Amino acid sequence: MSSAREIAVLLEQAEAQRSLGNHRGATQLAQRALGLDPDHAASHAVLAVILLDARRLRAAGIEARAALALDGNDGFVHRAAAHVLLAERKLDDAWAHCLVALDGPSATPGAYVLGARIRILQGEHAHALELLEEALALDPGHGDALTELARLALRAGDLAEAAQRIGLALEADPVDRAAHVVAGFIDLARGDTTGAEQHARFVLAQHATSHDGLALWAAIQARRSWLLGAWWRWNLWVSQRDERQRLAALLGTFVAVRVAVILADELGYPGASDALRYAWFGLCAYTWIAPAIFRRMLARSLETVRLDPDF
Amino acid sequence: MTYQIADEPIDTQLGSYVVHPSAPLLAIMLAGAWLSWPWFAFNAIAMGSPTRRREIALCAAAFAGTGALAAIAIALIQRGVIPDGAPIRLTVLAIVTFKLGMTYYISIVQDRTFHVYEYYGGTVRDARRVLAAGWLLRGLVVGLSDHPLWIIIVAGGW
């Protein structure tokens, strides 16, 4: 087999493993492809997307940049770069690369959905809707586009619209994990934890380490416990911020509490100062203990999920 | 021949001494910087972190930065520029915030490699004994010198 053919086969297998959620297997296959030709742009791009799925953002960024340096005209390479930049929350750059991917043969429904995800985070919901409609014009049963439309409706609080869209997505592909996750969150928003749990169980049975599936499962468990629910919401808020924002928020809270303690002491309110110290200690203890309890609770509840024999 | 990914840790002989980065992070509060920052540096080497030079440089910068801030603060206090009471406490708070900020940032950087290290099946040691020993020894270490510069640098950030 020629080297180019071998690389193409390896990348095809890597994509297949990625779609099954086998990140390690997919990574090894892409690494083998790059072992045959370290200057193969598409291999770097495929590896970037796999690493992104495995939440190895730094390495994904390096691979995406290597792919762009090797072939700056390939739409697929630009799409991979847009994926990585979206995860890095560099939305303007992500959109610029997505525009290149949307020009020419790489303008697939998937590229339109990626563009819509970027535009949503940029606050351009109307444009995101247009892009999703374009994806559906190319493929009326495109599950990702329908799921994204449902997610948009859920975010807008339109549960009826969200349920209708996700119904169509599940009709198009009854085993689509992303659609089941959104369907679960819609059920959760309606207060139907049993329905949400069914969707979560389905997702986790197919793919036990699915990040979105575990997030849904955790959200269901948090809904059942007020104390852990508070931690879950805090964690969600933190996870939506980048590292600098997180650092600023944590240090800002620490400084605000300490300054308040010093002021309370200086102004002659020792009771208030003590109360603030105890509250801070309680918060610190809670943020150390809650994740451990939450993970234990989650692990215990996950033991009841039966894995699909094909997993 | 396989391709090496940028964030893949390299094999080291010290792999069995790797701890979760939250352990040295907790050490800044329970024991002090004297334990936390060298522990981060050791952990980076033991893990074979591809960013170990950066992590070690950050640990060195944390020591140097704290030393510089503390020296400036002590000089200003001795010359009466910073008066007693709340201004001194706020000055110390600024230094503590710098220490905590650096520690948290180092833990973020190390956390990225740690996830990949775990992903490839790396072993992780329980750090509770070291933390407990650090907590017991903190008075001894801080008391090695009564110079305020020493105390500010090695003390914790709780």
Short mmCIF file of C-alpha atoms in Angstrom, two decimals:
data_model
loop_
_atom_site.label_atom_id
_atom_site.label_comp_id
_atom_site.label_asym_id
_atom_site.label_seq_id
_atom_site.Cartn_x
_atom_site.Cartn_y
_atom_site.Cartn_z
CA MET A 1 0.00 0.00 0.00
CA SER A 2 1.36 3.47 -0.87
CA SER A 3 2.11 5.86 1.96
CA ALA A 4 -0.65 8.31 0.94
CA ARG A 5 -3.22 5.50 0.79
CA GLU A 6 -2.04 4.13 4.14
CA ILE A 7 -2.35 7.59 5.72
CA ALA A 8 -5.87 7.99 4.30
CA VAL A 9 -6.91 4.61 5.76
CA LEU A 10 -5.39 5.42 9.14
CA LEU A 11 -7.17 8.79 9.28
CA GLU A 12 -10.45 7.16 8.29
CA GLN A 13 -10.01 4.61 11.10
CA ALA A 14 -9.06 7.42 13.51
CA GLU A 15 -12.27 9.31 12.69
CA ALA A 16 -14.27 6.10 13.19
CA GLN A 17 -12.68 5.52 16.61
CA ARG A 18 -13.29 9.16 17.56
CA SER A 19 -16.97 8.87 16.72
CA LEU A 20 -17.11 5.79 18.99
CA GLY A 21 -15.58 7.83 21.80
CA ASN A 22 -12.33 5.83 21.78
CA HIS A 23 -10.00 8.82 22.01
CA ARG A 24 -6.91 6.81 22.87
CA GLY A 25 -7.32 4.50 19.89
CA ALA A 26 -8.09 7.44 17.60
CA THR A 27 -5.03 9.34 18.87
CA GLN A 28 -2.75 6.36 18.27
CA LEU A 29 -4.01 5.96 14.70
CA ALA A 30 -3.46 9.67 13.92
CA GLN A 31 -0.01 9.44 15.52
CA ARG A 32 0.79 6.50 13.24
CA ALA A 33 -0.32 8.54 10.23
CA LEU A 34 1.97 11.37 11.31
CA GLY A 35 4.77 8.87 11.88
CA LEU A 36 4.52 8.06 8.15
CA ASP A 37 4.46 11.73 7.13
CA PRO A 38 5.00 14.40 9.84
CA ASP A 39 4.20 17.15 7.31
CA HIS A 40 0.73 15.86 6.43
CA ALA A 41 -1.62 18.79 7.19
CA ALA A 42 -4.84 16.75 7.28
CA SER A 43 -3.30 14.32 9.80
CA HIS A 44 -2.43 17.22 12.08
CA ALA A 45 -5.98 18.57 11.66
CA VAL A 46 -7.57 15.20 12.47
CA LEU A 47 -5.31 14.81 15.50
CA ALA A 48 -6.26 18.34 16.65
CA VAL A 49 -9.97 17.47 16.63
CA ILE A 50 -9.35 14.15 18.44
CA LEU A 51 -7.26 15.89 21.12
CA LEU A 52 -9.97 18.48 21.48
CA ASP A 53 -12.52 15.73 22.13
CA ALA A 54 -10.15 14.30 24.74
CA ARG A 55 -10.00 17.80 26.32
CA ARG A 56 -6.28 18.19 25.60
CA LEU A 57 -6.72 21.76 24.50
CA ARG A 58 -3.09 22.87 24.52
CA ALA A 59 -1.92 19.98 22.33
CA ALA A 60 -4.97 20.44 20.07
CA GLY A 61 -3.97 24.08 19.55
CA ILE A 62 -0.41 23.09 18.62
CA GLU A 63 -1.67 20.50 16.11
CA ALA A 64 -4.20 22.90 14.56
CA ARG A 65 -1.52 25.57 14.13
CA ALA A 66 0.86 23.00 12.61
CA ALA A 67 -1.85 21.99 10.13
CA LEU A 68 -2.48 25.63 9.16
CA ALA A 69 1.25 26.26 8.73
CA LEU A 70 1.52 23.24 6.43
CA ASP A 71 -1.56 23.97 4.31
CA GLY A 72 -3.34 27.28 4.79
CA ASN A 73 -5.70 26.72 1.85
CA ASP A 74 -7.44 23.52 2.96
CA GLY A 75 -11.01 24.10 4.15
CA PHE A 76 -10.88 21.04 6.41
CA VAL A 77 -7.76 22.40 8.13
CA HIS A 78 -9.52 25.74 8.68
CA ARG A 79 -12.53 23.91 10.11
CA ALA A 80 -10.31 22.04 12.59
CA ALA A 81 -8.66 25.35 13.55
CA ALA A 82 -12.10 26.91 14.08
CA HIS A 83 -13.04 23.97 16.35
CA VAL A 84 -9.94 24.49 18.49
CA LEU A 85 -10.27 28.28 18.60
CA LEU A 86 -13.92 27.90 19.62
CA ALA A 87 -12.81 25.72 22.55
CA GLU A 88 -10.16 28.34 23.40
CA ARG A 89 -12.98 30.92 23.33
CA LYS A 90 -11.10 32.95 20.69
CA LEU A 91 -14.39 33.54 18.93
CA ASP A 92 -13.37 36.17 16.35
CA ASP A 93 -10.46 34.05 15.12
CA ALA A 94 -12.66 30.92 15.16
CA TRP A 95 -15.26 32.69 13.04
CA ALA A 96 -12.58 33.91 10.58
CA HIS A 97 -11.39 30.32 10.02
CA CYS A 98 -14.95 29.05 9.84
CA LEU A 99 -15.70 31.56 7.07
CA VAL A 100 -12.85 30.04 5.03
CA ALA A 101 -14.24 26.54 5.71
CA LEU A 102 -17.68 27.72 4.57
CA ASP A 103 -16.26 28.85 1.23
CA GLY A 104 -15.97 26.04 -1.28
CA PRO A 105 -16.23 22.25 -1.09
CA SER A 106 -15.70 22.16 2.68
CA ALA A 107 -19.04 23.98 3.22
CA THR A 108 -20.73 20.89 4.62
CA PRO A 109 -23.72 20.92 7.01
CA GLY A 110 -21.23 20.21 9.81
CA ALA A 111 -19.29 23.37 8.96
CA TYR A 112 -22.52 25.41 9.11
CA VAL A 113 -23.35 23.92 12.52
CA LEU A 114 -19.85 24.80 13.75
CA GLY A 115 -20.36 28.36 12.47
CA ALA A 116 -23.70 28.52 14.30
CA ARG A 117 -22.04 27.42 17.57
CA ILE A 118 -19.48 30.21 17.22
CA ARG A 119 -22.14 32.82 16.37
CA ILE A 120 -24.25 31.76 19.39
CA LEU A 121 -21.32 32.45 21.70
CA GLN A 122 -20.75 35.77 19.94
CA GLY A 123 -24.35 36.65 20.78
CA GLU A 124 -25.39 36.58 17.10
CA HIS A 125 -28.37 34.26 17.59
CA ALA A 126 -30.22 35.42 14.47
CA HIS A 127 -27.21 34.65 12.28
CA ALA A 128 -26.74 31.32 14.06
CA LEU A 129 -30.34 30.45 13.16
CA GLU A 130 -29.66 31.34 9.52
CA LEU A 131 -26.59 29.10 9.46
CA LEU A 132 -28.54 26.20 10.98
CA GLU A 133 -31.29 26.67 8.40
CA GLU A 134 -28.60 26.54 5.68
CA ALA A 135 -27.28 23.30 7.17
CA LEU A 136 -30.83 21.90 7.06
CA ALA A 137 -31.24 23.11 3.46
CA LEU A 138 -28.23 20.95 2.54
CA ASP A 139 -29.43 18.03 4.68
CA PRO A 140 -32.98 18.30 6.08
CA GLY A 141 -32.40 15.47 8.54
CA HIS A 142 -29.04 16.70 9.82
CA GLY A 143 -29.10 15.65 13.46
CA ASP A 144 -26.49 18.13 14.73
CA ALA A 145 -28.32 21.08 13.14
CA LEU A 146 -31.67 19.99 14.62
CA THR A 147 -30.04 19.40 18.00
CA GLU A 148 -28.41 22.82 17.91
CA LEU A 149 -31.78 24.42 17.06
CA ALA A 150 -33.28 22.64 20.07
CA ARG A 151 -30.42 23.84 22.26
CA LEU A 152 -31.00 27.41 21.07
CA ALA A 153 -34.71 27.17 21.90
CA LEU A 154 -33.89 25.67 25.31
CA ARG A 155 -31.49 28.53 26.01
CA ALA A 156 -34.22 31.00 25.03
CA GLY A 157 -36.60 29.25 27.45
CA ASP A 158 -38.93 28.08 24.67
CA LEU A 159 -39.38 24.50 25.90
CA ALA A 160 -42.17 23.62 23.46
CA GLU A 161 -40.03 24.64 20.45
CA ALA A 162 -37.00 22.86 21.96
CA ALA A 163 -39.01 19.65 22.48
CA GLN A 164 -40.34 19.77 18.91
CA ARG A 165 -36.85 20.28 17.42
CA ILE A 166 -35.26 17.57 19.52
CA GLY A 167 -38.12 15.22 18.60
CA LEU A 168 -37.19 15.71 14.92
CA ALA A 169 -33.49 15.18 15.70
CA LEU A 170 -34.24 11.91 17.49
CA GLU A 171 -36.53 10.88 14.68
CA ALA A 172 -33.67 11.45 12.20
CA ASP A 173 -31.23 9.52 14.37
CA PRO A 174 -32.73 7.70 17.39
CA VAL A 175 -29.29 6.81 18.78
CA ASP A 176 -27.69 10.26 18.48
CA ARG A 177 -26.05 10.84 21.88
CA ALA A 178 -25.89 14.65 21.61
CA ALA A 179 -29.63 14.75 20.86
CA HIS A 180 -30.37 12.56 23.87
CA VAL A 181 -28.31 14.86 26.09
CA VAL A 182 -30.25 17.94 24.92
CA ALA A 183 -33.53 15.99 25.29
CA GLY A 184 -32.47 15.17 28.86
CA PHE A 185 -31.77 18.82 29.66
CA ILE A 186 -35.16 19.79 28.18
CA ASP A 187 -36.85 17.23 30.46
CA LEU A 188 -34.84 18.58 33.38
CA ALA A 189 -35.96 22.14 32.59
CA ARG A 190 -39.55 20.86 32.67
CA GLY A 191 -38.90 19.27 36.07
CA ASP A 192 -39.12 15.73 34.67
CA THR A 193 -36.05 14.14 36.30
CA THR A 194 -37.26 10.61 35.44
CA GLY A 195 -37.43 11.42 31.72
CA ALA A 196 -34.04 13.15 31.91
CA GLU A 197 -32.58 10.10 33.63
CA GLN A 198 -33.77 7.82 30.84
CA HIS A 199 -31.90 9.93 28.28
CA ALA A 200 -28.79 10.04 30.47
CA ARG A 201 -28.90 6.27 30.97
CA PHE A 202 -29.15 5.77 27.21
CA VAL A 203 -26.14 8.02 26.53
CA LEU A 204 -23.99 6.46 29.26
CA ALA A 205 -24.92 2.94 28.19
CA GLN A 206 -23.55 3.73 24.71
CA HIS A 207 -20.52 5.66 25.92
CA ALA A 208 -19.71 5.38 29.61
CA THR A 209 -17.24 8.27 29.65
CA SER A 210 -19.28 10.71 27.56
CA HIS A 211 -18.57 14.12 29.09
CA ASP A 212 -21.98 15.53 28.12
CA GLY A 213 -23.74 12.38 29.33
CA LEU A 214 -21.98 12.61 32.69
CA ALA A 215 -22.79 16.33 32.87
CA LEU A 216 -26.49 15.52 32.37
CA TRP A 217 -26.32 12.72 34.94
CA ALA A 218 -24.61 15.04 37.43
CA ALA A 219 -27.21 17.76 36.79
CA ILE A 220 -29.99 15.24 37.55
CA GLN A 221 -28.30 14.16 40.79
CA ALA A 222 -27.70 17.81 41.74
CA ARG A 223 -31.41 18.54 41.20
CA ARG A 224 -32.18 15.87 43.80
CA SER A 225 -29.87 17.39 46.43
CA TRP A 226 -29.99 21.11 47.23
CA LEU A 227 -26.54 21.24 48.82
CA LEU A 228 -24.77 19.48 46.00
CA GLY A 229 -26.91 21.34 43.49
CA ALA A 230 -25.30 24.56 44.70
CA TRP A 231 -21.85 23.10 44.05
CA TRP A 232 -22.94 21.87 40.64
CA ARG A 233 -24.17 25.36 39.67
CA TRP A 234 -20.95 26.96 40.93
CA ASN A 235 -18.89 24.39 39.04
CA LEU A 236 -20.89 24.99 35.87
CA TRP A 237 -20.37 28.75 36.21
CA VAL A 238 -16.65 28.25 36.71
CA SER A 239 -16.32 25.78 33.82
CA GLN A 240 -17.85 28.32 31.44
CA ARG A 241 -14.99 30.72 32.17
CA ASP A 242 -11.43 30.55 30.92
CA GLU A 243 -8.50 30.05 33.30
CA ARG A 244 -7.72 33.77 33.70
CA GLN A 245 -11.32 34.62 34.51
CA ARG A 246 -11.46 31.76 37.02
CA LEU A 247 -8.26 32.92 38.68
CA ALA A 248 -9.53 36.51 38.82
CA ALA A 249 -12.89 35.41 40.29
CA LEU A 250 -11.28 33.26 43.01
CA LEU A 251 -8.64 35.80 43.98
CA GLY A 252 -11.19 38.63 43.78
CA THR A 253 -13.46 36.80 46.23
CA PHE A 254 -10.52 36.09 48.55
CA VAL A 255 -9.36 39.74 48.53
CA ALA A 256 -12.91 41.07 48.99
CA VAL A 257 -13.47 38.87 52.06
CA ARG A 258 -10.06 39.73 53.56
CA VAL A 259 -10.53 43.47 52.99
CA ALA A 260 -13.98 43.25 54.58
CA VAL A 261 -12.44 41.44 57.60
CA ILE A 262 -9.74 44.13 57.98
CA LEU A 263 -12.31 46.94 57.68
CA ALA A 264 -14.64 45.26 60.20
CA ASP A 265 -11.72 44.97 62.67
CA GLU A 266 -10.61 48.56 62.14
CA LEU A 267 -14.12 49.97 62.47
CA GLY A 268 -14.71 48.03 65.70
CA TYR A 269 -17.05 45.27 64.58
CA PRO A 270 -15.29 42.12 65.83
CA GLY A 271 -18.51 40.08 65.55
CA ALA A 272 -18.82 40.85 61.84
CA SER A 273 -15.14 40.10 61.33
CA ASP A 274 -15.49 36.68 63.01
CA ALA A 275 -18.64 35.92 61.03
CA LEU A 276 -16.82 36.67 57.76
CA ARG A 277 -13.86 34.49 58.79
CA TYR A 278 -16.18 31.56 59.63
CA ALA A 279 -18.16 32.06 56.40
CA TRP A 280 -14.93 32.00 54.37
CA PHE A 281 -13.71 28.90 56.20
CA GLY A 282 -17.10 27.24 55.58
CA LEU A 283 -16.96 28.08 51.87
CA CYS A 284 -13.40 26.73 51.58
CA ALA A 285 -14.34 23.52 53.41
CA TYR A 286 -17.46 23.13 51.28
CA THR A 287 -15.57 23.57 47.98
CA TRP A 288 -13.05 20.91 49.08
CA ILE A 289 -15.57 18.43 50.46
CA ALA A 290 -18.51 18.86 48.04
CA PRO A 291 -16.69 17.58 44.92
CA ALA A 292 -15.59 14.42 46.76
CA ILE A 293 -19.11 13.71 48.03
CA PHE A 294 -20.56 14.57 44.65
CA ARG A 295 -18.17 12.23 42.79
CA ARG A 296 -18.88 9.40 45.24
CA MET A 297 -22.61 9.90 44.91
CA LEU A 298 -22.27 10.03 41.13
CA ALA A 299 -20.16 6.86 41.02
CA ARG A 300 -22.71 5.02 43.18
CA SER A 301 -25.62 6.09 40.99
CA LEU A 302 -23.67 5.25 37.81
CA GLU A 303 -23.26 1.66 39.01
CA THR A 304 -26.94 1.21 38.15
CA VAL A 305 -26.31 2.04 34.46
CA ARG A 306 -26.08 -1.02 32.24
CA LEU A 307 -23.57 -0.68 29.41
CA ASP A 308 -24.54 -1.55 25.88
CA PRO A 309 -22.91 -4.87 24.88
CA ASP A 310 -21.39 -3.10 21.84
CA PHE A 311 -19.59 -0.50 23.93
CA MET B 1 7.81 5.39 14.11
CA THR B 2 5.11 7.22 16.06
CA TYR B 3 4.63 10.93 16.36
CA GLN B 4 5.15 12.60 19.76
CA ILE B 5 2.27 14.88 20.85
CA ALA B 6 3.32 18.11 22.56
CA ASP B 7 1.58 17.46 25.90
CA GLU B 8 2.63 13.81 26.32
CA PRO B 9 4.63 13.29 29.52
CA ILE B 10 7.97 11.50 29.23
CA ASP B 11 8.81 8.41 31.34
CA THR B 12 10.83 9.12 34.47
CA GLN B 13 12.25 7.04 37.33
CA LEU B 14 10.26 9.16 39.80
CA GLY B 15 6.84 8.24 38.43
CA SER B 16 5.79 6.53 41.67
CA TYR B 17 6.14 9.83 43.59
CA VAL B 18 3.66 11.81 41.49
CA VAL B 19 0.77 13.39 43.43
CA HIS B 20 -2.37 15.19 42.28
CA PRO B 21 -1.57 18.93 41.79
CA SER B 22 -4.26 19.78 44.33
CA ALA B 23 -1.90 18.41 47.05
CA PRO B 24 0.79 21.12 46.68
CA LEU B 25 -2.06 23.62 46.23
CA LEU B 26 -3.47 22.55 49.59
CA ALA B 27 0.05 22.65 51.04
CA ILE B 28 0.26 26.43 50.57
CA MET B 29 -2.63 26.72 53.01
CA LEU B 30 -1.79 23.93 55.45
CA ALA B 31 2.01 24.20 55.55
CA GLY B 32 3.35 27.13 53.57
CA ALA B 33 5.19 28.12 50.44
CA TRP B 34 8.34 26.32 51.68
CA LEU B 35 6.56 23.01 50.96
CA SER B 36 4.14 23.98 48.19
CA TRP B 37 6.40 25.47 45.51
CA PRO B 38 9.30 22.96 45.75
CA TRP B 39 6.66 20.20 45.70
CA PHE B 40 5.14 21.57 42.52
CA ALA B 41 8.63 21.65 40.95
CA PHE B 42 9.38 18.08 42.06
CA ASN B 43 5.98 16.89 40.82
CA ALA B 44 6.64 18.43 37.39
CA ILE B 45 9.94 16.53 37.13
CA ALA B 46 8.49 13.27 38.49
CA MET B 47 5.58 13.43 36.05
CA GLY B 48 7.91 14.07 33.10
CA SER B 49 5.81 17.10 32.29
CA PRO B 50 6.58 18.63 28.89
CA THR B 51 6.06 22.03 30.54
CA ARG B 52 8.31 21.23 33.53
CA ARG B 53 10.78 24.01 32.73
CA ARG B 54 7.96 26.51 32.74
CA GLU B 55 6.53 25.08 35.97
CA ILE B 56 9.93 25.20 37.68
CA ALA B 57 10.47 28.76 36.40
CA LEU B 58 7.05 29.73 37.81
CA CYS B 59 8.00 28.26 41.20
CA ALA B 60 11.28 30.20 41.16
CA ALA B 61 9.40 33.35 40.10
CA ALA B 62 6.95 32.84 42.97
CA PHE B 63 9.84 32.74 45.48
CA ALA B 64 11.65 35.67 43.86
CA GLY B 65 8.49 37.75 43.44
CA THR B 66 7.41 37.18 47.03
CA GLY B 67 10.92 38.05 48.23
CA ALA B 68 10.96 41.27 46.18
CA LEU B 69 7.46 42.34 47.31
CA ALA B 70 8.27 41.51 50.92
CA ALA B 71 11.58 43.47 50.80
CA ILE B 72 9.81 46.52 49.35
CA ALA B 73 7.00 46.27 51.93
CA ILE B 74 9.46 45.93 54.85
CA ALA B 75 11.49 48.93 53.63
CA LEU B 76 8.36 51.07 53.28
CA ILE B 77 7.11 50.04 56.73
CA GLN B 78 10.49 50.75 58.36
CA ARG B 79 10.59 54.23 56.79
CA GLY B 80 7.09 54.95 58.02
CA VAL B 81 5.62 55.25 54.50
CA ILE B 82 3.14 52.50 55.36
CA PRO B 83 1.61 53.35 58.77
CA ASP B 84 0.58 50.81 61.40
CA GLY B 85 -2.83 49.13 61.47
CA ALA B 86 -4.96 48.53 58.40
CA PRO B 87 -2.36 49.73 55.83
CA ILE B 88 0.16 47.09 57.00
CA ARG B 89 -2.51 44.39 56.96
CA LEU B 90 -3.55 45.42 53.44
CA THR B 91 0.10 45.33 52.33
CA VAL B 92 0.49 41.80 53.69
CA LEU B 93 -2.79 40.88 52.01
CA ALA B 94 -1.38 42.03 48.66
CA ILE B 95 1.64 39.75 49.12
CA VAL B 96 -0.53 36.82 50.21
CA THR B 97 -2.74 37.38 47.15
CA PHE B 98 0.34 37.29 44.92
CA LYS B 99 1.43 34.02 46.55
CA LEU B 100 -1.98 32.43 46.19
CA GLY B 101 -2.31 33.67 42.61
CA MET B 102 1.04 32.17 41.64
CA THR B 103 0.24 28.90 43.41
CA TYR B 104 -3.13 28.58 41.75
CA TYR B 105 -1.65 29.41 38.36
CA ILE B 106 1.10 26.78 38.76
CA SER B 107 -1.57 24.23 39.74
CA ILE B 108 -3.58 25.12 36.60
CA VAL B 109 -0.50 24.62 34.39
CA GLN B 110 0.40 21.34 36.14
CA ASP B 111 -3.19 20.13 36.07
CA ARG B 112 -3.16 20.10 32.25
CA THR B 113 -0.23 17.67 32.14
CA PHE B 114 -1.54 15.69 35.09
CA HIS B 115 -4.74 14.82 33.18
CA VAL B 116 -2.68 13.55 30.26
CA TYR B 117 -0.36 11.68 32.68
CA GLU B 118 -3.40 9.96 34.23
CA TYR B 119 -4.85 9.36 30.75
CA TYR B 120 -1.77 7.31 29.87
CA GLY B 121 -2.13 5.25 33.05
CA GLY B 122 0.43 7.06 35.23
CA THR B 123 0.43 6.14 38.94
CA VAL B 124 -0.64 8.70 41.55
CA ARG B 125 0.51 8.62 45.17
CA ASP B 126 -1.63 9.53 48.19
CA ALA B 127 -0.31 12.87 49.49
CA ARG B 128 -2.03 12.95 52.89
CA ARG B 129 1.06 11.91 54.89
CA VAL B 130 3.23 14.60 53.32
CA LEU B 131 0.49 17.18 53.94
CA ALA B 132 0.14 16.11 57.56
CA ALA B 133 3.94 16.22 58.05
CA GLY B 134 4.05 19.67 56.42
CA TRP B 135 1.31 20.91 58.73
CA LEU B 136 3.19 19.60 61.80
CA LEU B 137 6.53 21.02 60.63
CA ARG B 138 5.31 24.45 59.55
CA GLY B 139 5.99 26.09 62.93
CA LEU B 140 9.51 24.69 62.94
CA VAL B 141 10.28 25.89 59.41
CA VAL B 142 8.76 29.35 59.83
CA GLY B 143 10.58 29.67 63.19
CA LEU B 144 14.02 28.95 61.66
CA SER B 145 14.51 32.71 61.45
CA ASP B 146 12.61 35.60 63.01
CA HIS B 147 13.43 37.91 60.10
CA PRO B 148 10.14 39.17 58.60
CA LEU B 149 11.41 38.54 55.06
CA TRP B 150 11.88 34.82 55.82
CA ILE B 151 8.48 34.56 57.51
CA ILE B 152 6.66 36.28 54.64
CA ILE B 153 8.33 34.07 52.01
CA VAL B 154 7.91 30.64 53.64
CA ALA B 155 4.58 31.12 55.44
CA GLY B 156 1.25 29.93 54.10
CA GLY B 157 -1.48 31.87 52.37
CA TRP B 158 -4.53 30.97 54.42
#
